[in-house]
Structures are given as structure tokens and as C-alpha cells.
Amino acid sequence: DTGVSQDPRHKITKRGQNVTFRCDPISEHNRLYWYRQTLGQGPEFLTYFQNEAQLEKSRLLSDRFSAERPKGSFSTLEIQRTEQGDSAMYLCASSLWGTSYEQYFGPGTRLTVT
Amino acid sequence: AQSVTQLGSHVSVSEGALVLLRCNYSSSVPPYLFWYVQYPNQGLQLLLKYTSAATLVKGINGFEAEFKKSETSFHLTKPSAHMSDAAEYFCAVSGRDSSYKLIFGSGTRLLVRP
């Protein structure tokens, strides 16, 4: 069990560029969550998957954001036409639905939009 | 709708002193409750969880929390603070809808004075 991993750890981009983040959950976990954390705040829910199905999206997830989990394993979060307000830490978590309700978090991807 | 309130954005204690971090929740159904710790530029680590078993929950690193339904509280305590406890602490609630997404408080930064 290597834990949840995220790549990259840091991303600096210019406004208007597209960025993509990757999350690899704990291998047997069937649920995967994305959260966003801005400075001085707690994480806020963005979306989640059960296996490959995206089951819920927050109102925070504008149409510039898209997430996928194509084979029920890793997930990607893409932000198109980035804005300065997108600067935040993007956290991924996974859990084993049906067995426990604990979510295990990755180290996060810190996005800075200049 | 569920919500979490953490009283005190900063708490300062002396090394060896009692740690008390406050968390109050709002939920229309019996919730699941969690405490997470976050060190600088890292993801969240689960300290402990309440999922309707024992109301006094013991976690890692000597932390414990007590679920008090009448007070809608889930305060985190540790008898004796250590310098390594200095971090940001987040209380989170999960309802029992199908998503089990986490709703976080705004966090409490614990400072430990030598």
C-alpha cells in the first residue's frame, strides 16, 4: 500500500492556459474524491467517482473543469482557460466504499496561476 | 445542510500542556465525524473518526475526541502537547447520503511553545 499519489506536486501556469492533474488512489479503493483548498480555508468538495462513474459534481466545478476516471483506477482533473481564482491546492482522496468511510488524502497539487 | 464550525483559528499552548481544539457540527442525521491534521505543504492525515460506535474515540499520536450529541460537539484533546503537534487541524463531517463527501471546518492552527 503506497498511499494516494498526485502529480505534479506544484504547477505554475499563466492565465488562460490549460492544466491537467493526475491522482493515483490506493489500489483497491473504489471511490475517488477531488477537493480544492484555498489559503487559510478547509478543503471544499469538487466531485467524486465510484469506479469509473462520476456521481456528483459541486457547483464549484464550473464548465472549465472536467474530471475523468477512465478505467476506475487513476483520475485526471483538467482546468481549461485558467484564471487567477483557480490558484489553490487540489487534493485527491480515496476510500473503499462498503467497508469503511475513511478517506485517505494525497499530498495535493498546488496550482499557481500568474 | 451539514456544516462544521471550528472555534479559534489559532490555538497556542506550551509544550506539555493540554491541547483542546473545538469543533461543533450541524447535521440533520447522525453524522460521521473526523479530525484530520495537515502539515505545511502536505495533504491531510486522518487522526481519528466517529462512526456511531463508542462516543470517546482514540486516534493516533495520543489524540482523542468525544462525540456529544446534546452539544453537537466533537472536540479534539491531547493531554500533553509535543512540539511535533504544531500543525493545522481540520474537523470534518460526512452525512449519510450516498456520496459521503466531507464538509470541513475552516481549520485551527496549533502553535506549541517550548
Coordinates of C-alpha atoms in Angstrom, one line a residue:
Chain A
D1 CA 0.0 0.0 0.0
T2 CA 1.8 3.1 -1.2
G3 CA -0.9 5.6 -0.4
V4 CA -2.6 8.2 -2.6
S5 CA -0.2 9.9 -5.0
Q6 CA -0.7 13.1 -7.0
D7 CA 1.3 14.6 -9.9
P8 CA 2.6 17.2 -10.2
R9 CA 3.1 18.5 -6.7
H10 CA 3.4 22.1 -8.0
K11 CA 2.2 23.8 -11.1
I12 CA 2.7 27.3 -12.2
T13 CA 0.9 28.4 -15.3
K14 CA -0.2 31.6 -17.0
R15 CA -3.7 32.8 -17.1
G16 CA -5.6 31.3 -20.0
Q17 CA -3.5 28.1 -20.2
N18 CA -4.9 24.6 -19.6
V19 CA -3.6 22.3 -16.9
T20 CA -4.1 18.7 -16.0
F21 CA -3.5 17.0 -12.7
R22 CA -3.3 13.3 -12.0
C23 CA -4.3 11.3 -9.0
D24 CA -3.5 7.6 -8.3
P25 CA -5.6 6.2 -5.4
I26 CA -4.9 3.4 -3.1
S27 CA -5.1 0.4 -5.4
E28 CA -8.2 -1.4 -4.1
H29 CA -10.2 1.8 -3.4
N30 CA -13.3 2.1 -5.5
R31 CA -14.1 5.7 -4.6
L32 CA -12.1 8.8 -5.5
Y33 CA -12.8 12.4 -4.5
W34 CA -11.4 15.7 -5.5
Y35 CA -11.3 18.7 -3.2
R36 CA -9.9 22.2 -3.5
Q37 CA -8.3 24.1 -0.7
T38 CA -7.6 27.8 -0.8
L39 CA -5.2 29.6 1.6
G40 CA -6.5 29.6 5.2
Q41 CA -9.5 27.5 4.4
G42 CA -10.6 23.9 4.8
P43 CA -10.9 21.7 1.7
E44 CA -14.1 22.0 -0.4
F45 CA -15.6 19.1 -2.2
L46 CA -15.5 19.2 -6.0
T47 CA -16.5 15.8 -7.4
Y48 CA -16.3 12.1 -6.8
F49 CA -16.2 8.8 -8.7
Q50 CA -17.3 5.4 -7.8
N51 CA -15.2 3.2 -10.0
E52 CA -15.3 4.9 -13.4
A53 CA -18.7 6.7 -12.9
Q54 CA -18.7 10.4 -11.9
L55 CA -21.6 10.5 -9.5
E56 CA -21.7 14.1 -8.2
K57 CA -20.2 17.5 -9.1
S58 CA -20.2 20.5 -6.9
R59 CA -21.4 23.9 -8.0
L60 CA -17.8 24.9 -7.6
L61 CA -16.9 22.8 -10.6
S62 CA -17.5 25.3 -13.4
D63 CA -17.7 24.2 -17.0
R64 CA -14.0 24.9 -17.3
F65 CA -13.3 22.0 -15.1
S66 CA -13.5 18.4 -16.1
A67 CA -12.6 15.2 -14.3
E68 CA -12.3 11.6 -15.5
R69 CA -11.5 8.2 -14.1
P70 CA -11.5 6.2 -17.3
K71 CA -10.7 2.7 -16.0
G72 CA -11.7 3.1 -12.5
S73 CA -8.2 3.5 -11.3
F74 CA -6.3 6.8 -11.7
S75 CA -8.2 10.1 -12.2
T76 CA -7.4 13.3 -14.0
L77 CA -8.7 16.8 -13.3
E78 CA -8.4 19.3 -16.1
I79 CA -8.8 23.1 -15.9
Q80 CA -9.3 24.9 -19.1
R81 CA -8.5 28.6 -19.6
T82 CA -7.2 29.0 -16.1
E83 CA -8.0 32.1 -14.1
Q84 CA -6.1 33.6 -11.1
G85 CA -9.0 32.5 -8.9
D86 CA -8.1 28.9 -9.7
S87 CA -5.0 29.2 -7.7
A88 CA -5.3 26.7 -4.9
M89 CA -4.3 23.3 -3.6
Y90 CA -6.1 20.5 -5.3
L91 CA -6.4 17.4 -3.1
C92 CA -7.4 13.9 -4.1
A93 CA -8.7 11.3 -1.7
S94 CA -9.8 7.7 -2.0
S95 CA -11.9 5.3 0.0
L96 CA -13.1 1.8 0.0
W97 CA -16.9 2.1 -0.3
G98 CA -18.9 -0.6 1.5
T99 CA -16.1 -1.3 4.0
S100 CA -15.2 1.9 5.7
Y101 CA -16.0 5.6 5.3
E102 CA -12.5 6.9 5.8
Q103 CA -10.9 9.0 3.1
Y104 CA -7.2 8.9 2.6
F105 CA -5.7 12.0 1.1
G106 CA -2.8 12.5 -1.3
P107 CA -0.2 15.3 -0.9
G108 CA -2.0 17.6 -3.2
T109 CA -1.1 19.7 -6.3
R110 CA -0.5 23.3 -5.6
L111 CA -1.6 25.4 -8.6
T112 CA -0.4 29.0 -9.1
V113 CA -2.0 31.0 -11.9
T114 CA 0.0 34.1 -12.8
Chain B
A1 CA -27.3 21.0 5.1
Q2 CA -24.3 20.0 7.1
S3 CA -21.7 22.4 8.4
V4 CA -18.8 22.5 10.8
T5 CA -17.6 25.3 13.0
Q6 CA -14.1 25.3 14.5
L7 CA -13.8 27.9 17.3
G8 CA -10.5 29.6 17.2
S9 CA -8.4 29.9 14.1
H10 CA -5.3 29.8 16.2
V11 CA -4.6 28.0 19.5
S12 CA -1.3 28.4 21.3
V13 CA -0.2 26.0 24.1
S14 CA 3.0 25.3 26.0
E15 CA 4.8 22.1 25.4
G16 CA 3.4 19.6 27.9
A17 CA 0.1 21.4 28.3
L18 CA -3.3 20.1 27.5
V19 CA -4.5 20.6 23.9
L20 CA -8.2 21.3 23.3
L21 CA -9.4 22.1 19.8
R22 CA -13.1 22.8 19.4
C23 CA -15.5 21.5 16.8
N24 CA -19.3 21.9 16.5
Y25 CA -21.3 20.4 13.7
S26 CA -24.7 20.8 12.2
S27 CA -26.4 17.8 10.7
S28 CA -29.9 16.6 10.2
V29 CA -28.9 12.9 10.5
P30 CA -26.4 11.2 12.8
P31 CA -23.2 12.1 11.2
Y32 CA -19.8 10.6 10.8
L33 CA -17.1 12.9 12.2
F34 CA -13.4 13.1 11.5
W35 CA -10.3 15.0 12.6
Y36 CA -7.5 15.5 10.1
V37 CA -4.1 17.1 10.6
Q38 CA -2.2 18.9 7.9
Y39 CA 1.5 19.8 8.0
P40 CA 2.8 22.6 5.7
N41 CA 2.5 21.9 2.0
Q42 CA 1.2 18.4 2.7
G43 CA -2.1 16.5 2.3
L44 CA -4.4 15.6 5.2
Q45 CA -3.7 12.8 7.6
L46 CA -6.6 11.1 9.4
L47 CA -6.2 11.4 13.2
L48 CA -9.5 9.7 14.3
K49 CA -13.1 9.1 13.3
Y50 CA -16.5 8.7 14.9
T51 CA -18.9 6.4 13.1
S52 CA -21.6 5.8 15.8
A53 CA -19.8 3.2 17.9
A54 CA -18.1 4.4 21.1
T55 CA -18.6 8.1 21.8
L56 CA -15.0 8.5 23.1
V57 CA -12.7 7.9 20.1
K58 CA -8.9 7.4 20.4
G59 CA -6.7 8.2 17.5
I60 CA -3.1 8.4 16.5
N61 CA -0.3 10.4 18.3
G62 CA -2.2 10.4 21.6
F63 CA -5.2 12.4 20.4
E64 CA -8.8 11.6 21.3
A65 CA -12.2 13.1 20.8
E66 CA -15.6 12.8 22.4
F67 CA -18.9 12.9 20.5
K68 CA -21.5 14.8 22.4
K69 CA -24.8 14.6 20.6
S70 CA -26.6 17.0 23.0
E71 CA -23.9 19.7 22.4
T72 CA -23.4 18.8 18.7
S73 CA -19.7 18.8 19.5
F74 CA -16.7 16.7 18.7
H75 CA -13.7 18.4 20.4
L76 CA -10.2 17.1 20.0
T77 CA -7.9 16.7 23.0
K78 CA -4.4 15.6 23.9
P79 CA -3.2 15.5 27.5
S80 CA 0.3 16.7 26.8
A81 CA 1.4 18.8 23.7
H82 CA 4.6 18.0 21.9
M83 CA 6.5 20.3 19.6
S84 CA 5.7 18.0 16.7
D85 CA 2.0 18.5 17.2
A86 CA 2.3 22.0 15.7
A87 CA 0.1 21.9 12.5
E88 CA -3.3 22.8 11.1
Y89 CA -6.2 20.7 12.3
F90 CA -9.5 20.2 10.5
C91 CA -12.7 18.8 11.7
A92 CA -15.0 17.3 9.1
V93 CA -18.5 15.9 8.9
S94 CA -19.9 13.4 6.5
G95 CA -23.6 12.9 6.1
R96 CA -25.1 9.6 5.3
D97 CA -26.1 10.4 1.8
S98 CA -24.7 8.3 -1.0
S99 CA -21.7 10.4 -1.5
Y100 CA -20.2 10.5 2.0
K101 CA -18.3 13.6 0.9
L102 CA -16.6 15.5 3.6
I103 CA -17.6 19.0 4.8
F104 CA -14.7 20.7 6.5
G105 CA -14.3 23.4 9.1
S106 CA -12.0 26.3 8.4
G107 CA -9.2 24.8 10.5
T108 CA -7.4 25.6 13.7
R109 CA -3.6 26.2 13.6
L110 CA -2.0 24.8 16.7
L111 CA 1.2 26.5 17.9
V112 CA 3.3 24.8 20.6
R113 CA 5.6 27.0 22.6
P114 CA 8.8 25.5 24.1

